[in-house]
Amino acid sequence: MQNAVINNKMNDTFLKACRGDDVDYTPVWLMRQAGPFLSRYRKVLAKVDFLTACRTPEIAAEITIQPVDDLGVDAAIFYSDITTTVVPMGMDLSYVPGKGPVYANPVRTREDADRLRVPEDVADGLGFVFAAQQICARELANKVPLIGFAGAPFTVAAYMIEGAASHTHVNTRRMAFGDPTTFAVLMEKVTRQTTNYLRRQAEAGANALMLFDSNAGMLGPRDYRELNLPYVKRILADLANTGVPLIYFGLGQHDTLAEIAACGADMIGIDFRKDLRSAVEQLGPAVSVQGNIEPYVFFETRERMERRVAETLSGATGARGHVFNLGHGVPADAPEAQVKALVDAVHRQSAR
Ligand code: CP3
């Protein structure tokens, strides 16, 4: 199933930690590590816009690999966005600098949901992703694993309903509770597209797959269990036979971690608002943990940042495995030297 080359020259510490195997040090990568805080990233994005960068395989591959070379992280995450996955379903996506990804045709009615297509062949409209991942897999074969990803269905559906990033998600709530049939039609279609998309990434060379559920905390535990988690479980169950580690990050879900531990992922991402030690207790011994230092830690002094790295490493003692990460994405204005210093500190402090 898996085409990616894992040879003895690849640093597979990240994959080992995902599975709970013994490691020589705690591996680290950072959400949004391929982003505007990197000077080489800014140089590329001065010449092309965000969506063009995502859709040009050579550029997307180059940006994916930048943080591996410049920061020394133990995994690459494919450069793309959760909003591009559903464009072939009929979503009209553009990128507004300062605002982010925007859909011109938000899904608000049953007719809107019925109109969405799930292409038979997921490469139909997303071929550039798999082409870029083949380049990445080749160029990373002697370096580190490649993480493929998608947004979790609830997070992507909320984006499709709102049409842009939202803090209140009023349209999503209105549909989920006021028109559950339309919401279910939408979730069903997004779930199918997401499963096809992630499976094809494993075939193209992704060595691990991650579901970003950044809107998971929009719902309280009761509604999360009913309207979100079942779809996540279905996707992860479908992907179990890819053989690659599966990662789930449900931002803002803290009371349901015992249930999340059983969602079918090998590793669970924890956000910065949750105490890591208590997260590990709730997750139990069957999964690894990823996280969760404060994303603005880069603005602390070097000494204080070092101390916080030690605290985070210590918080994960007792976990089956730990992959160090932020509790959310790297800020666009994080000082690059501090980001590099954090990666070095994790490696130095955790060396066994
Ligand atoms: O982590 C990585 O480096 C991999 C690439 C990646 C991006 N977006 C690139 C990106 C990943 C995994 C994402 C996921 C994503 N995108 C999420 C889920 C994770 C999260 O952050 O909560 C969401 C909600 C989005 C939607 C999105 N994309 C927004 C709201 C924005 C604009 C606001 C912002 O923070 O910049 C984006 C743009 C985006 N996606 C950038 C990058 C590198 C910034 C583009 C630029 O300024 O050059």
Short mmCIF file of C-alpha atoms and ligand atoms in Angstrom, two decimals:
data_model
loop_
_atom_site.label_atom_id
_atom_site.label_comp_id
_atom_site.label_asym_id
_atom_site.label_seq_id
_atom_site.Cartn_x
_atom_site.Cartn_y
_atom_site.Cartn_z
CA MET A 1 0.00 0.00 0.00
CA GLN A 2 2.65 2.47 1.04
CA ASN A 3 4.97 3.66 -1.73
CA ALA A 4 7.15 5.91 0.40
CA VAL A 5 10.76 4.93 0.70
CA ILE A 6 11.71 4.38 4.31
CA ASN A 7 15.37 3.37 4.16
CA ASN A 8 18.00 3.23 6.85
CA LYS A 9 19.12 6.77 6.05
CA MET A 10 15.79 8.27 7.06
CA ASN A 11 15.52 9.65 10.59
CA ASP A 12 12.40 7.77 11.68
CA THR A 13 12.38 8.96 15.31
CA PHE A 14 9.06 10.70 14.68
CA LEU A 15 7.41 7.51 13.36
CA LYS A 16 8.74 5.54 16.33
CA ALA A 17 7.30 8.04 18.82
CA CYS A 18 3.93 7.95 17.01
CA ARG A 19 3.86 4.18 17.57
CA GLY A 20 5.25 4.29 21.12
CA ASP A 21 8.55 2.59 20.24
CA ASP A 22 11.80 3.48 22.05
CA VAL A 23 13.55 6.64 20.82
CA ASP A 24 16.95 8.27 21.47
CA TYR A 25 15.38 11.72 21.97
CA THR A 26 11.98 13.38 21.73
CA PRO A 27 11.20 14.24 18.10
CA VAL A 28 9.76 17.67 17.31
CA TRP A 29 7.92 19.39 14.47
CA LEU A 30 5.73 22.47 14.59
CA MET A 31 2.26 23.13 13.25
CA ARG A 32 2.55 25.80 10.52
CA GLN A 33 6.31 25.24 10.39
CA ALA A 34 6.19 26.06 6.69
CA GLY A 35 4.99 29.61 7.11
CA PRO A 36 5.70 33.33 6.93
CA PHE A 37 8.06 33.40 9.98
CA LEU A 38 10.66 31.61 7.79
CA SER A 39 12.78 34.01 5.74
CA ARG A 40 13.07 31.59 2.83
CA TYR A 41 9.29 31.13 2.82
CA ARG A 42 8.73 34.88 2.57
CA LYS A 43 11.09 35.01 -0.43
CA VAL A 44 9.04 32.41 -2.31
CA LEU A 45 5.70 34.01 -1.36
CA ALA A 46 6.94 37.41 -2.55
CA LYS A 47 6.70 36.03 -6.09
CA VAL A 48 3.56 33.86 -6.04
CA ASP A 49 0.29 34.02 -4.15
CA PHE A 50 -0.65 31.46 -1.51
CA LEU A 51 -2.98 29.30 -3.62
CA THR A 52 -0.58 29.28 -6.58
CA ALA A 53 2.18 28.13 -4.23
CA CYS A 54 -0.11 25.34 -2.96
CA ARG A 55 -1.05 24.30 -6.51
CA THR A 56 2.43 24.26 -8.07
CA PRO A 57 4.06 20.92 -7.15
CA GLU A 58 7.68 22.14 -7.33
CA ILE A 59 6.94 25.17 -5.15
CA ALA A 60 4.79 23.28 -2.64
CA ALA A 61 7.54 20.64 -2.33
CA GLU A 62 10.26 23.26 -1.89
CA ILE A 63 8.31 25.01 0.89
CA THR A 64 7.51 21.69 2.59
CA ILE A 65 11.23 20.89 2.86
CA GLN A 66 12.43 24.36 3.98
CA PRO A 67 11.79 23.86 7.72
CA VAL A 68 13.52 20.47 7.65
CA ASP A 69 16.71 22.11 6.40
CA ASP A 70 16.41 25.44 8.23
CA LEU A 71 15.02 24.33 11.62
CA GLY A 72 16.15 20.71 11.91
CA VAL A 73 12.66 19.36 12.67
CA ASP A 74 12.07 15.60 12.73
CA ALA A 75 9.13 15.58 10.30
CA ALA A 76 7.95 17.57 7.30
CA ILE A 77 4.28 18.49 6.98
CA PHE A 78 3.01 18.84 3.46
CA TYR A 79 2.46 22.47 2.45
CA SER A 80 -1.19 22.94 1.57
CA ASP A 81 -4.34 24.05 3.36
CA ILE A 82 -7.42 22.32 4.76
CA THR A 83 -9.63 24.51 2.56
CA THR A 84 -8.30 23.24 -0.81
CA THR A 85 -9.52 19.65 -0.35
CA VAL A 86 -13.15 20.45 -1.11
CA VAL A 87 -12.60 22.70 -4.15
CA PRO A 88 -13.25 19.76 -6.55
CA MET A 89 -16.58 19.26 -4.76
CA GLY A 90 -17.67 22.61 -6.17
CA MET A 91 -16.36 25.16 -3.66
CA ASP A 92 -15.15 28.47 -5.09
CA LEU A 93 -11.98 29.23 -3.11
CA SER A 94 -9.85 32.36 -3.11
CA TYR A 95 -7.24 33.69 -0.71
CA VAL A 96 -7.59 37.15 0.78
CA PRO A 97 -4.31 38.35 2.32
CA GLY A 98 -4.87 39.32 5.95
CA LYS A 99 -8.13 37.37 6.06
CA GLY A 100 -7.25 33.91 4.84
CA PRO A 101 -9.07 31.40 2.63
CA VAL A 102 -12.58 32.44 1.55
CA TYR A 103 -15.34 30.53 -0.27
CA ALA A 104 -17.55 32.69 -2.53
CA ASN A 105 -20.35 30.10 -2.40
CA PRO A 106 -20.90 29.07 1.23
CA VAL A 107 -23.13 26.04 1.85
CA ARG A 108 -26.32 27.28 3.54
CA THR A 109 -29.25 25.27 2.14
CA ARG A 110 -30.18 21.71 1.27
CA GLU A 111 -29.82 22.62 -2.42
CA ASP A 112 -26.26 23.84 -1.76
CA ALA A 113 -25.39 20.57 -0.02
CA ASP A 114 -27.06 18.44 -2.72
CA ARG A 115 -25.06 20.23 -5.42
CA LEU A 116 -21.69 19.17 -3.94
CA ARG A 117 -19.94 16.37 -5.82
CA VAL A 118 -17.56 13.73 -4.50
CA PRO A 119 -15.32 12.95 -7.49
CA GLU A 120 -14.89 9.25 -8.30
CA ASP A 121 -11.14 9.86 -8.63
CA VAL A 122 -9.77 12.15 -5.89
CA ALA A 123 -6.89 13.16 -8.19
CA ASP A 124 -9.59 14.87 -10.25
CA GLY A 125 -8.88 18.48 -9.20
CA LEU A 126 -6.22 17.60 -6.59
CA GLY A 127 -3.57 15.95 -8.76
CA PHE A 128 -1.11 18.73 -7.87
CA VAL A 129 -1.12 17.53 -4.25
CA PHE A 130 -0.09 13.99 -5.08
CA ALA A 131 2.48 15.19 -7.64
CA ALA A 132 4.05 17.45 -5.00
CA GLN A 133 4.04 14.66 -2.42
CA GLN A 134 5.86 12.35 -4.81
CA ILE A 135 8.59 14.99 -5.12
CA CYS A 136 8.69 15.42 -1.33
CA ALA A 137 8.89 11.68 -0.70
CA ARG A 138 11.83 11.43 -3.10
CA GLU A 139 13.69 14.42 -1.66
CA LEU A 140 13.00 13.49 1.96
CA ALA A 141 13.91 9.81 1.61
CA ASN A 142 17.27 10.38 3.34
CA LYS A 143 15.95 12.99 5.76
CA VAL A 144 12.69 12.75 7.70
CA PRO A 145 9.12 11.43 7.27
CA LEU A 146 6.42 13.38 5.43
CA ILE A 147 3.12 14.07 7.20
CA GLY A 148 0.08 14.29 4.93
CA PHE A 149 -3.05 15.91 6.33
CA ALA A 150 -6.62 17.03 5.90
CA GLY A 151 -9.08 19.02 7.94
CA ALA A 152 -11.48 16.84 9.95
CA PRO A 153 -14.98 16.83 8.40
CA PHE A 154 -16.57 19.01 11.07
CA THR A 155 -13.88 21.69 10.76
CA VAL A 156 -14.03 21.67 6.95
CA ALA A 157 -17.85 21.64 6.91
CA ALA A 158 -17.89 24.63 9.27
CA TYR A 159 -15.52 26.47 6.92
CA MET A 160 -17.78 25.61 3.96
CA ILE A 161 -20.87 26.84 5.80
CA GLU A 162 -19.33 30.07 7.12
CA GLY A 163 -17.39 30.77 3.90
CA ALA A 164 -14.39 32.03 5.88
CA ALA A 165 -12.69 31.68 9.25
CA SER A 166 -15.15 32.52 12.02
CA HIS A 167 -15.08 32.98 15.77
CA THR A 168 -18.80 32.54 16.33
CA HIS A 169 -19.83 29.91 13.75
CA VAL A 170 -23.47 31.03 13.96
CA ASN A 171 -24.36 29.64 10.52
CA THR A 172 -22.82 26.27 11.38
CA ARG A 173 -24.74 26.05 14.66
CA ARG A 174 -27.96 27.10 12.95
CA MET A 175 -27.59 24.32 10.37
CA ALA A 176 -26.30 21.61 12.73
CA PHE A 177 -29.19 22.12 15.16
CA GLY A 178 -31.89 23.63 12.92
CA ASP A 179 -31.45 21.59 9.75
CA PRO A 180 -29.70 18.37 10.82
CA THR A 181 -30.55 16.58 7.57
CA THR A 182 -28.70 19.12 5.43
CA PHE A 183 -25.81 19.09 7.92
CA ALA A 184 -25.65 15.28 7.69
CA VAL A 185 -25.66 15.40 3.85
CA LEU A 186 -22.74 17.83 3.97
CA MET A 187 -20.79 15.86 6.60
CA GLU A 188 -21.32 12.61 4.69
CA LYS A 189 -19.90 14.05 1.47
CA VAL A 190 -16.96 15.78 3.12
CA THR A 191 -16.15 12.57 5.01
CA ARG A 192 -16.00 10.58 1.76
CA GLN A 193 -13.81 13.16 0.03
CA THR A 194 -11.49 13.37 3.06
CA THR A 195 -11.06 9.59 3.28
CA ASN A 196 -10.22 9.34 -0.43
CA TYR A 197 -7.86 12.30 -0.14
CA LEU A 198 -5.90 10.92 2.81
CA ARG A 199 -5.65 7.41 1.38
CA ARG A 200 -4.22 8.77 -1.85
CA GLN A 201 -1.66 10.81 0.12
CA ALA A 202 -0.37 7.63 1.77
CA GLU A 203 -0.06 6.12 -1.71
CA ALA A 204 1.78 9.21 -2.99
CA GLY A 205 4.38 8.98 -0.23
CA ALA A 206 3.05 10.43 3.04
CA ASN A 207 4.55 8.47 5.96
CA ALA A 208 1.90 9.61 8.47
CA LEU A 209 -1.55 11.21 8.17
CA MET A 210 -3.01 13.90 10.42
CA LEU A 211 -6.57 15.19 10.83
CA PHE A 212 -6.73 18.85 11.92
CA ASP A 213 -9.96 19.44 13.84
CA SER A 214 -9.42 23.08 14.70
CA ASN A 215 -13.12 23.70 15.26
CA ALA A 216 -13.65 20.68 17.51
CA GLY A 217 -14.01 22.97 20.52
CA MET A 218 -16.94 24.81 18.95
CA LEU A 219 -19.26 22.16 20.39
CA GLY A 220 -19.60 21.00 23.98
CA PRO A 221 -18.87 17.35 24.80
CA ARG A 222 -22.41 16.10 24.22
CA ASP A 223 -22.75 17.53 20.73
CA TYR A 224 -19.13 16.77 19.81
CA ARG A 225 -19.83 13.08 20.55
CA GLU A 226 -22.86 13.10 18.30
CA LEU A 227 -22.05 15.49 15.46
CA ASN A 228 -18.28 15.28 15.07
CA LEU A 229 -16.49 12.26 16.57
CA PRO A 230 -18.36 9.49 14.66
CA TYR A 231 -17.13 10.88 11.32
CA VAL A 232 -13.54 11.09 12.58
CA LYS A 233 -13.77 7.47 13.71
CA ARG A 234 -15.09 6.36 10.34
CA ILE A 235 -12.21 8.02 8.48
CA LEU A 236 -9.56 6.60 10.79
CA ALA A 237 -11.07 3.11 10.66
CA ASP A 238 -11.05 3.29 6.85
CA LEU A 239 -7.39 4.36 6.86
CA ALA A 240 -6.12 1.77 9.34
CA ASN A 241 -4.98 -0.51 6.50
CA THR A 242 -2.71 2.16 4.99
CA GLY A 243 -0.18 1.09 7.64
CA VAL A 244 0.97 4.66 8.35
CA PRO A 245 0.58 6.30 11.80
CA LEU A 246 -2.64 8.33 12.14
CA ILE A 247 -2.78 11.54 14.17
CA TYR A 248 -5.85 13.42 15.41
CA PHE A 249 -5.78 16.98 16.76
CA GLY A 250 -9.10 18.16 18.23
CA LEU A 251 -8.43 21.74 19.28
CA GLY A 252 -10.48 22.72 22.33
CA GLN A 253 -11.89 19.25 23.18
CA HIS A 254 -10.67 18.58 26.70
CA ASP A 255 -13.42 16.67 28.51
CA THR A 256 -13.68 13.97 25.85
CA LEU A 257 -10.02 12.92 25.72
CA ALA A 258 -10.74 9.41 27.03
CA GLU A 259 -13.12 8.89 24.09
CA ILE A 260 -10.75 10.61 21.67
CA ALA A 261 -8.05 8.15 22.77
CA ALA A 262 -10.23 5.42 21.24
CA CYS A 263 -10.92 7.22 17.94
CA GLY A 264 -8.52 5.05 15.96
CA ALA A 265 -5.51 7.39 15.90
CA ASP A 266 -2.03 6.31 16.98
CA MET A 267 -1.30 9.76 18.40
CA ILE A 268 -3.47 12.57 19.78
CA GLY A 269 -2.55 16.24 19.48
CA ILE A 270 -3.18 18.42 22.55
CA ASP A 271 -3.70 22.18 22.38
CA PHE A 272 -1.96 24.73 24.60
CA ARG A 273 -5.01 25.37 26.83
CA LYS A 274 -4.84 21.86 28.30
CA ASP A 275 -2.44 20.72 31.02
CA LEU A 276 -0.31 18.09 29.29
CA ARG A 277 0.10 15.86 32.33
CA SER A 278 -3.64 15.63 32.87
CA ALA A 279 -4.17 15.06 29.13
CA VAL A 280 -1.78 12.10 29.26
CA GLU A 281 -3.70 10.69 32.24
CA GLN A 282 -7.02 10.99 30.42
CA LEU A 283 -5.64 9.52 27.19
CA GLY A 284 -4.21 6.44 28.90
CA PRO A 285 -1.50 4.03 27.74
CA ALA A 286 -2.82 3.07 24.30
CA VAL A 287 -1.89 6.22 22.33
CA SER A 288 1.02 8.62 21.96
CA VAL A 289 0.68 12.34 22.62
CA GLN A 290 1.70 15.36 20.54
CA GLY A 291 2.07 18.88 21.88
CA ASN A 292 1.60 21.31 23.45
CA ILE A 293 3.78 24.33 24.28
CA GLU A 294 2.25 27.83 24.02
CA PRO A 295 2.69 29.09 20.41
CA TYR A 296 3.84 32.55 21.56
CA VAL A 297 6.62 31.01 23.69
CA PHE A 298 9.02 32.35 21.04
CA PHE A 299 8.54 35.82 22.47
CA GLU A 300 9.90 34.76 25.88
CA THR A 301 13.59 35.11 26.73
CA ARG A 302 15.82 32.20 25.74
CA GLU A 303 16.15 31.07 29.37
CA ARG A 304 12.42 31.10 30.03
CA MET A 305 11.75 29.31 26.76
CA GLU A 306 14.29 26.62 27.74
CA ARG A 307 12.55 26.20 31.10
CA ARG A 308 9.17 25.83 29.43
CA VAL A 309 10.56 23.20 27.06
CA ALA A 310 11.66 21.24 30.15
CA GLU A 311 8.17 21.59 31.66
CA THR A 312 6.51 20.34 28.48
CA LEU A 313 8.88 17.37 28.21
CA SER A 314 8.20 16.56 31.85
CA GLY A 315 4.43 16.87 31.32
CA ALA A 316 4.57 14.07 28.77
CA THR A 317 6.39 11.61 31.07
CA GLY A 318 4.13 8.61 31.34
CA ALA A 319 2.80 8.94 27.81
CA ARG A 320 3.22 5.93 25.53
CA GLY A 321 5.20 8.19 23.20
CA HIS A 322 5.68 11.94 22.84
CA VAL A 323 6.15 14.13 19.79
CA PHE A 324 6.96 17.68 20.86
CA ASN A 325 4.90 20.36 19.11
CA LEU A 326 3.18 23.66 19.77
CA GLY A 327 -0.38 23.73 21.05
CA HIS A 328 -1.35 25.47 17.77
CA GLY A 329 0.45 27.04 14.77
CA VAL A 330 3.68 29.06 14.74
CA PRO A 331 2.78 32.79 14.73
CA ALA A 332 3.56 34.51 11.42
CA ASP A 333 5.84 36.99 13.24
CA ALA A 334 7.73 34.52 15.44
CA PRO A 335 11.50 35.30 15.43
CA GLU A 336 13.04 32.54 13.29
CA ALA A 337 16.15 32.23 15.51
CA GLN A 338 13.93 31.54 18.53
CA VAL A 339 12.02 28.84 16.63
CA LYS A 340 15.30 27.16 15.70
CA ALA A 341 16.45 27.50 19.35
CA LEU A 342 13.30 25.74 20.55
CA VAL A 343 13.89 22.79 18.20
CA ASP A 344 17.52 22.56 19.42
CA ALA A 345 16.42 22.79 23.06
CA VAL A 346 13.97 19.88 22.65
CA HIS A 347 16.69 17.73 21.10
CA ARG A 348 19.35 18.66 23.68
CA GLN A 349 17.14 18.39 26.75
CA SER A 350 15.50 15.12 25.77
CA ALA A 351 18.63 13.22 24.63
CA ARG A 352 18.62 9.85 26.43
O1 CP3 B 1 1.45 23.21 9.35
C1 CP3 B 1 1.96 23.43 8.22
O2 CP3 B 1 3.01 24.07 8.05
C2 CP3 B 1 1.32 22.77 7.01
C3 CP3 B 1 0.47 23.55 6.20
C4 CP3 B 1 -0.85 24.05 6.73
C5 CP3 B 1 -1.38 25.32 6.38
N1 CP3 B 1 -2.64 25.40 6.87
C6 CP3 B 1 -0.66 26.31 5.58
C7 CP3 B 1 -1.09 27.71 5.68
C8 CP3 B 1 -1.82 23.41 7.50
C9 CP3 B 1 -1.76 22.05 8.16
C10 CP3 B 1 -2.95 24.26 7.57
C11 CP3 B 1 -4.21 23.90 8.25
C12 CP3 B 1 -5.26 24.90 8.39
N2 CP3 B 1 -5.62 25.89 7.52
C13 CP3 B 1 -6.15 24.92 9.46
C14 CP3 B 1 -6.14 23.94 10.60
C15 CP3 B 1 -5.07 24.21 11.57
C16 CP3 B 1 -5.22 25.50 12.30
O3 CP3 B 1 -4.37 26.38 12.08
O4 CP3 B 1 -6.18 25.64 13.06
C17 CP3 B 1 -7.06 25.97 9.25
C18 CP3 B 1 -8.20 26.38 10.15
C19 CP3 B 1 -6.70 26.59 8.02
C20 CP3 B 1 -7.37 27.72 7.33
C21 CP3 B 1 -6.46 28.87 7.14
N3 CP3 B 1 -5.36 28.86 6.32
C22 CP3 B 1 -6.57 30.18 7.70
C23 CP3 B 1 -7.65 30.61 8.66
C24 CP3 B 1 -5.49 30.93 7.19
C25 CP3 B 1 -5.20 32.40 7.36
C26 CP3 B 1 -4.89 32.85 8.70
C27 CP3 B 1 -3.47 32.55 9.13
O5 CP3 B 1 -3.29 32.11 10.27
O6 CP3 B 1 -2.51 32.83 8.35
C28 CP3 B 1 -4.73 30.08 6.35
C29 CP3 B 1 -3.52 30.45 5.62
C30 CP3 B 1 -2.34 29.55 5.68
N4 CP3 B 1 -2.37 28.20 5.65
C31 CP3 B 1 -0.99 29.97 5.73
C32 CP3 B 1 -0.21 28.82 5.73
C33 CP3 B 1 1.29 28.72 5.73
C34 CP3 B 1 -0.52 31.40 5.74
C35 CP3 B 1 -0.27 31.85 4.33
C36 CP3 B 1 0.72 32.98 4.26
O7 CP3 B 1 0.53 33.97 4.97
O8 CP3 B 1 1.68 32.84 3.49
#
